[in-house]
Short mmCIF file of C-alpha atoms in Angstrom, two decimals:
data_model
loop_
_atom_site.label_atom_id
_atom_site.label_comp_id
_atom_site.label_asym_id
_atom_site.label_seq_id
_atom_site.Cartn_x
_atom_site.Cartn_y
_atom_site.Cartn_z
CA MET A 737 111.36 142.52 68.63
CA LEU A 738 114.65 141.38 67.08
CA SER A 739 114.94 137.79 65.88
CA GLU A 740 117.59 136.87 68.50
CA GLU A 741 115.51 138.41 71.27
CA ARG A 742 112.39 136.56 70.08
CA LEU A 743 114.20 133.22 69.96
CA ALA A 744 115.53 133.74 73.47
CA ARG A 745 112.03 134.61 74.68
CA ILE A 746 110.56 131.47 73.10
CA THR A 747 113.27 129.29 74.69
CA ALA A 748 112.56 130.84 78.09
CA LEU A 749 108.80 130.35 77.73
CA VAL A 750 109.12 126.71 76.67
CA THR A 751 111.60 125.97 79.48
CA GLU A 752 109.38 127.63 82.07
CA ARG A 753 106.10 126.04 80.97
CA GLN A 754 107.56 122.70 79.81
CA SER A 755 105.22 122.83 76.81
CA ILE A 756 103.53 125.53 74.74
CA THR A 757 101.37 125.74 71.64
CA ILE A 758 101.98 127.77 68.49
CA GLN A 759 98.77 129.72 69.17
CA GLU A 760 99.97 130.67 72.66
CA LEU A 761 103.33 131.87 71.30
CA MET A 762 101.62 133.91 68.58
CA LYS A 763 99.46 135.63 71.20
CA ILE A 764 102.34 136.33 73.62
CA LEU A 765 104.83 137.49 71.00
CA GLY A 766 102.45 139.07 68.49
CA THR A 767 103.99 137.06 65.64
CA SER A 768 102.44 135.36 62.63
CA GLU A 769 102.00 131.60 62.41
CA SER A 770 104.67 131.25 59.71
CA THR A 771 107.21 133.24 61.76
CA THR A 772 106.46 131.24 64.90
CA ARG A 773 106.82 127.92 63.09
CA ARG A 774 110.11 129.08 61.55
CA ASP A 775 111.43 130.14 64.97
CA LEU A 776 110.55 126.74 66.46
CA THR A 777 112.30 124.97 63.59
CA ILE A 778 115.45 127.03 64.23
CA LEU A 779 115.40 126.36 67.99
CA ASP A 780 114.76 122.65 67.44
CA ALA A 781 117.73 122.42 65.05
CA GLU A 782 119.89 124.16 67.67
CA GLY A 783 118.77 121.61 70.30
CA LYS A 784 117.21 124.22 72.60
CA ILE A 785 113.63 122.92 72.41
CA THR A 786 111.78 119.98 70.86
CA LYS A 787 109.35 120.92 68.11
CA VAL A 788 106.17 118.82 68.06
CA PHE A 789 102.90 118.98 66.16
CA GLY A 790 101.18 122.24 67.13
CA GLY A 791 103.87 123.56 69.46
CA ALA A 792 107.04 122.78 71.39
CA LEU A 793 108.33 120.89 74.42
CA ALA A 794 111.18 121.72 76.75
CA LYS A 795 114.26 119.53 76.44
CA GLY A 796 113.78 116.51 78.68
CA VAL A 797 110.00 116.46 78.29
CA VAL A 798 108.86 113.28 76.55
CA PHE A 799 105.84 112.93 74.27
CA ARG A 800 104.29 109.45 74.10
CA ALA A 801 101.68 108.51 71.52
CA ARG A 802 100.99 104.89 72.45
CA ASP A 803 100.56 102.59 75.45
CA ASP A 804 103.00 99.92 76.50
CA THR A 805 101.37 96.61 77.40
CA VAL A 806 100.73 95.78 81.05
CA MET A 807 103.32 92.99 80.88
CA ALA A 808 105.93 95.47 79.66
CA ARG A 809 105.13 97.88 82.53
CA LYS A 810 104.74 95.46 85.43
CA HIS A 811 108.44 95.18 86.25
CA HIS A 812 109.28 98.84 85.56
CA ASN A 813 110.20 100.69 88.82
CA LYS A 814 108.56 97.88 90.78
CA GLU A 815 109.97 98.86 94.20
CA GLU A 816 108.78 102.44 93.88
CA LYS A 817 105.36 101.31 92.68
CA ALA A 818 105.00 98.95 95.64
CA LYS A 819 105.86 101.76 98.08
CA ILE A 820 103.31 104.07 96.44
CA ALA A 821 100.66 101.33 96.33
CA ARG A 822 101.12 100.50 100.03
CA TYR A 823 100.63 104.13 101.03
CA ALA A 824 97.63 104.61 98.73
CA ALA A 825 95.93 101.50 100.14
CA MET A 826 96.10 103.00 103.63
CA LEU A 827 94.02 105.97 102.46
CA ILE A 828 90.95 103.73 102.05
CA LYS A 829 88.74 104.00 105.13
CA ALA A 830 85.69 102.15 106.47
CA ASN A 831 82.69 102.11 104.11
CA ASP A 832 84.50 103.99 101.34
CA PHE A 833 83.07 103.64 97.84
CA VAL A 834 86.28 103.34 95.84
CA TYR A 835 87.12 103.78 92.16
CA LEU A 836 90.27 101.94 91.01
CA ASP A 837 91.56 102.83 87.56
CA ALA A 838 93.16 100.08 85.45
CA GLY A 839 96.94 100.13 85.87
CA THR A 840 99.95 98.35 87.30
CA THR A 841 100.29 100.53 90.44
CA THR A 842 96.56 100.42 91.19
CA GLU A 843 96.72 96.64 90.80
CA LEU A 844 99.54 96.50 93.36
CA MET A 845 97.32 98.41 95.80
CA ILE A 846 95.06 95.37 96.11
CA ASP A 847 97.84 93.44 97.88
CA PHE A 848 97.81 96.04 100.67
CA ILE A 849 94.11 96.88 101.08
CA THR A 850 92.80 95.70 104.47
CA GLU A 851 89.52 97.65 104.81
CA LYS A 852 86.94 94.93 104.13
CA THR A 853 83.92 97.27 104.39
CA ALA A 854 85.04 99.24 101.30
CA VAL A 855 83.18 98.66 98.03
CA PHE A 856 85.03 98.88 94.71
CA VAL A 857 84.35 99.83 91.10
CA THR A 858 87.14 99.30 88.57
CA ASN A 859 87.51 99.37 84.81
CA GLY A 860 90.45 96.97 85.06
CA PHE A 861 89.04 93.51 84.43
CA LEU A 862 92.02 91.75 86.03
CA LEU A 863 91.79 94.14 88.98
CA ALA A 864 88.12 93.18 89.36
CA LYS A 865 89.07 89.49 89.40
CA LYS A 866 91.79 90.07 91.98
CA LEU A 867 89.51 92.16 94.24
CA SER A 868 86.74 89.57 94.04
CA GLU A 869 89.16 86.73 94.88
CA LYS A 870 90.20 88.64 98.02
CA GLY A 871 86.57 88.93 99.11
CA PHE A 872 85.84 92.56 98.23
CA LEU A 873 82.45 93.57 96.84
CA THR A 874 83.37 94.68 93.33
CA TYR A 875 81.60 96.16 90.30
CA ILE A 876 82.89 96.54 86.75
CA PRO A 877 81.44 98.77 83.98
CA GLY A 878 80.49 97.48 80.56
CA GLY A 879 82.24 98.64 77.43
CA GLU A 880 85.05 97.94 75.00
CA VAL A 881 87.92 95.69 76.12
CA LYS A 882 91.35 97.25 75.50
CA PHE A 883 94.08 94.61 75.55
CA PRO A 884 97.30 96.69 76.06
CA THR A 885 96.04 98.22 79.34
CA GLU A 886 93.64 95.38 80.27
CA ALA A 887 90.90 98.00 80.70
CA ILE A 888 87.23 98.53 79.87
CA VAL A 889 87.04 101.78 77.90
CA GLY A 890 84.78 103.88 75.69
CA ILE A 891 81.46 105.72 75.80
CA GLU A 892 79.46 102.84 77.26
CA ALA A 893 81.90 102.44 80.15
CA ALA A 894 81.86 106.20 80.83
CA GLN A 895 78.06 106.31 80.79
CA SER A 896 77.81 103.45 83.27
CA LEU A 897 80.11 105.30 85.68
CA ARG A 898 77.95 108.45 85.74
CA LYS A 899 75.44 106.88 88.14
CA TYR A 900 78.07 106.46 90.87
CA ASN A 901 79.34 108.89 93.50
CA PHE A 902 82.74 107.74 94.74
CA SER A 903 84.15 108.83 98.09
CA ILE A 904 87.74 108.18 96.95
CA GLY A 905 89.48 107.14 93.73
CA PHE A 906 92.92 106.25 92.40
CA TRP A 907 94.19 106.70 88.83
CA GLY A 908 97.26 105.87 86.84
CA THR A 909 98.61 108.17 84.15
CA ASN A 910 101.01 108.02 81.21
CA GLY A 911 102.16 111.59 81.65
CA ILE A 912 102.20 114.48 84.14
CA ASN A 913 102.84 118.03 83.01
CA LYS A 914 101.87 121.31 84.69
CA GLU A 915 100.43 122.85 81.54
CA ASN A 916 98.90 119.70 80.01
CA GLY A 917 97.84 117.95 83.22
CA PHE A 918 97.40 114.18 83.37
CA SER A 919 97.37 112.49 79.99
CA THR A 920 97.04 109.15 78.23
CA PRO A 921 97.43 108.11 74.56
CA ASP A 922 93.88 106.76 74.05
CA VAL A 923 90.83 109.05 73.80
CA LYS A 924 88.49 106.20 74.85
CA GLU A 925 90.52 105.52 77.97
CA ALA A 926 90.81 109.24 78.72
CA LEU A 927 87.02 109.54 78.62
CA VAL A 928 86.61 106.85 81.28
CA LYS A 929 89.30 108.39 83.48
CA GLN A 930 87.76 111.86 83.16
CA THR A 931 84.24 110.66 83.92
CA ALA A 932 85.27 108.69 86.99
CA MET A 933 87.27 111.67 88.30
CA GLU A 934 84.30 113.97 87.90
CA LYS A 935 82.26 111.60 90.08
CA THR A 936 84.86 111.31 92.87
CA ARG A 937 85.33 113.42 95.99
CA GLN A 938 88.93 112.55 96.98
CA LYS A 939 91.12 112.10 93.89
CA TYR A 940 94.60 110.55 93.84
CA VAL A 941 96.89 109.99 90.87
CA ILE A 942 99.45 107.35 91.84
CA CYS A 943 102.60 106.87 89.78
CA ASP A 944 106.37 106.59 89.94
CA ALA A 945 108.57 109.58 89.16
CA SER A 946 109.20 108.50 85.54
CA LYS A 947 105.76 109.86 84.55
CA PHE A 948 106.68 113.49 85.31
CA SER A 949 107.56 115.83 82.42
CA GLN A 950 105.84 113.47 80.00
CA ILE A 951 102.89 114.26 77.77
CA SER A 952 100.52 111.89 75.97
CA CYS A 953 97.92 112.62 73.30
CA VAL A 954 94.82 113.20 75.47
CA THR A 955 94.52 115.17 78.73
CA PHE A 956 91.96 113.70 81.13
CA ALA A 957 92.38 116.08 84.09
CA ALA A 958 94.14 119.30 85.08
CA PHE A 959 97.40 119.11 87.02
CA ASP A 960 95.92 120.59 90.20
CA SER A 961 92.71 118.50 90.14
CA ALA A 962 94.14 115.58 92.14
CA THR A 963 96.73 114.76 94.80
CA ILE A 964 99.72 112.98 93.27
CA VAL A 965 101.27 110.16 95.30
CA THR A 966 104.78 109.36 94.06
CA SER A 967 108.27 108.32 95.14
CA GLY A 968 111.82 109.33 94.26
CA LEU A 969 110.87 112.60 92.57
CA GLU A 970 113.93 114.53 91.37
CA ASP A 971 112.43 116.87 88.77
CA GLU A 972 112.93 120.39 90.15
CA HIS A 973 109.89 121.70 88.25
CA TYR A 974 107.64 119.69 90.60
CA LYS A 975 109.53 119.58 93.90
CA ASN A 976 107.53 122.29 95.67
CA CYS A 977 104.07 121.58 94.28
CA LYS A 978 101.43 121.51 97.03
CA ASN A 979 99.44 118.65 95.46
CA ILE A 980 102.39 116.23 95.34
CA LEU A 981 102.85 113.76 98.17
CA GLU A 982 106.17 111.86 98.23
CA VAL A 983 106.30 108.58 100.14
#
C-alpha cells in the first residue's frame, strides 16, 4: 500500500470510528508500530486527525483527563439538564429500588421525583442529603470521599454495592463515544459506576449533548449497555442510534 493511500485509509478509519488505537491500525493495515506512529504524526501535523497517547481521535472529538468541580458544572447547560432530569424522574415507578450516580443532572432529578415508594442508593453524599430531606428512604455506600465530584468512590464503595439488585439506575458521564463507550477521568469513580451498572436491570445514562464525541481516561461501560437520555443532540454520528432518547 502506497504511503498516500495508507494515510487516506487511516484518516477514513479515524473519522468513521471517532477514535482508534495504534494496535488496531497495525492489525488493519499490516504496518509496523514505527510506521503507524509516523503516519499519525504526519496526519496530526496536517490537521486531519488528533494524535493522542496510544492512538488517534477524529477532529472534533475531545479527550478530557480530569474532572471539573461540581460548582463549575452546575450552571453549564442548565436548561437542557433540567429537561433531561424531569424526564428521567418520570421513569421511576412504584417500589423501584433506584441507584443514583453522583452528578449535577442526577441531582436535578431529585427536584422532580414524585414516587414516594421508591427506595434510593446513591454515592453522591449531597444527593443522599437532598433525598433524605425530601422524605425518601436513602442509603449511601462507604468509601473514599472525592471532593471535585462530591462522590463516594473506590474499592470499598464498589464492594458495598455488590449486595444490591437495582430495578433502575441513572448515571452521569464525562464522555460518550461509540468505540470507547461511557468514560470518566478517575479509575476509582469508574469502578463504582461499573459495579452499580452491573447490578442494575434498567440502565440510563443522562447527560446533555456536550458529552458526545468526548473521551475520558477510563471506560466504565460499553456504548450500547445503557439507554442515553439527552437533549439538543446535533452530532450526526449519534443521530440514528437506537439507544439514544432525545427529550
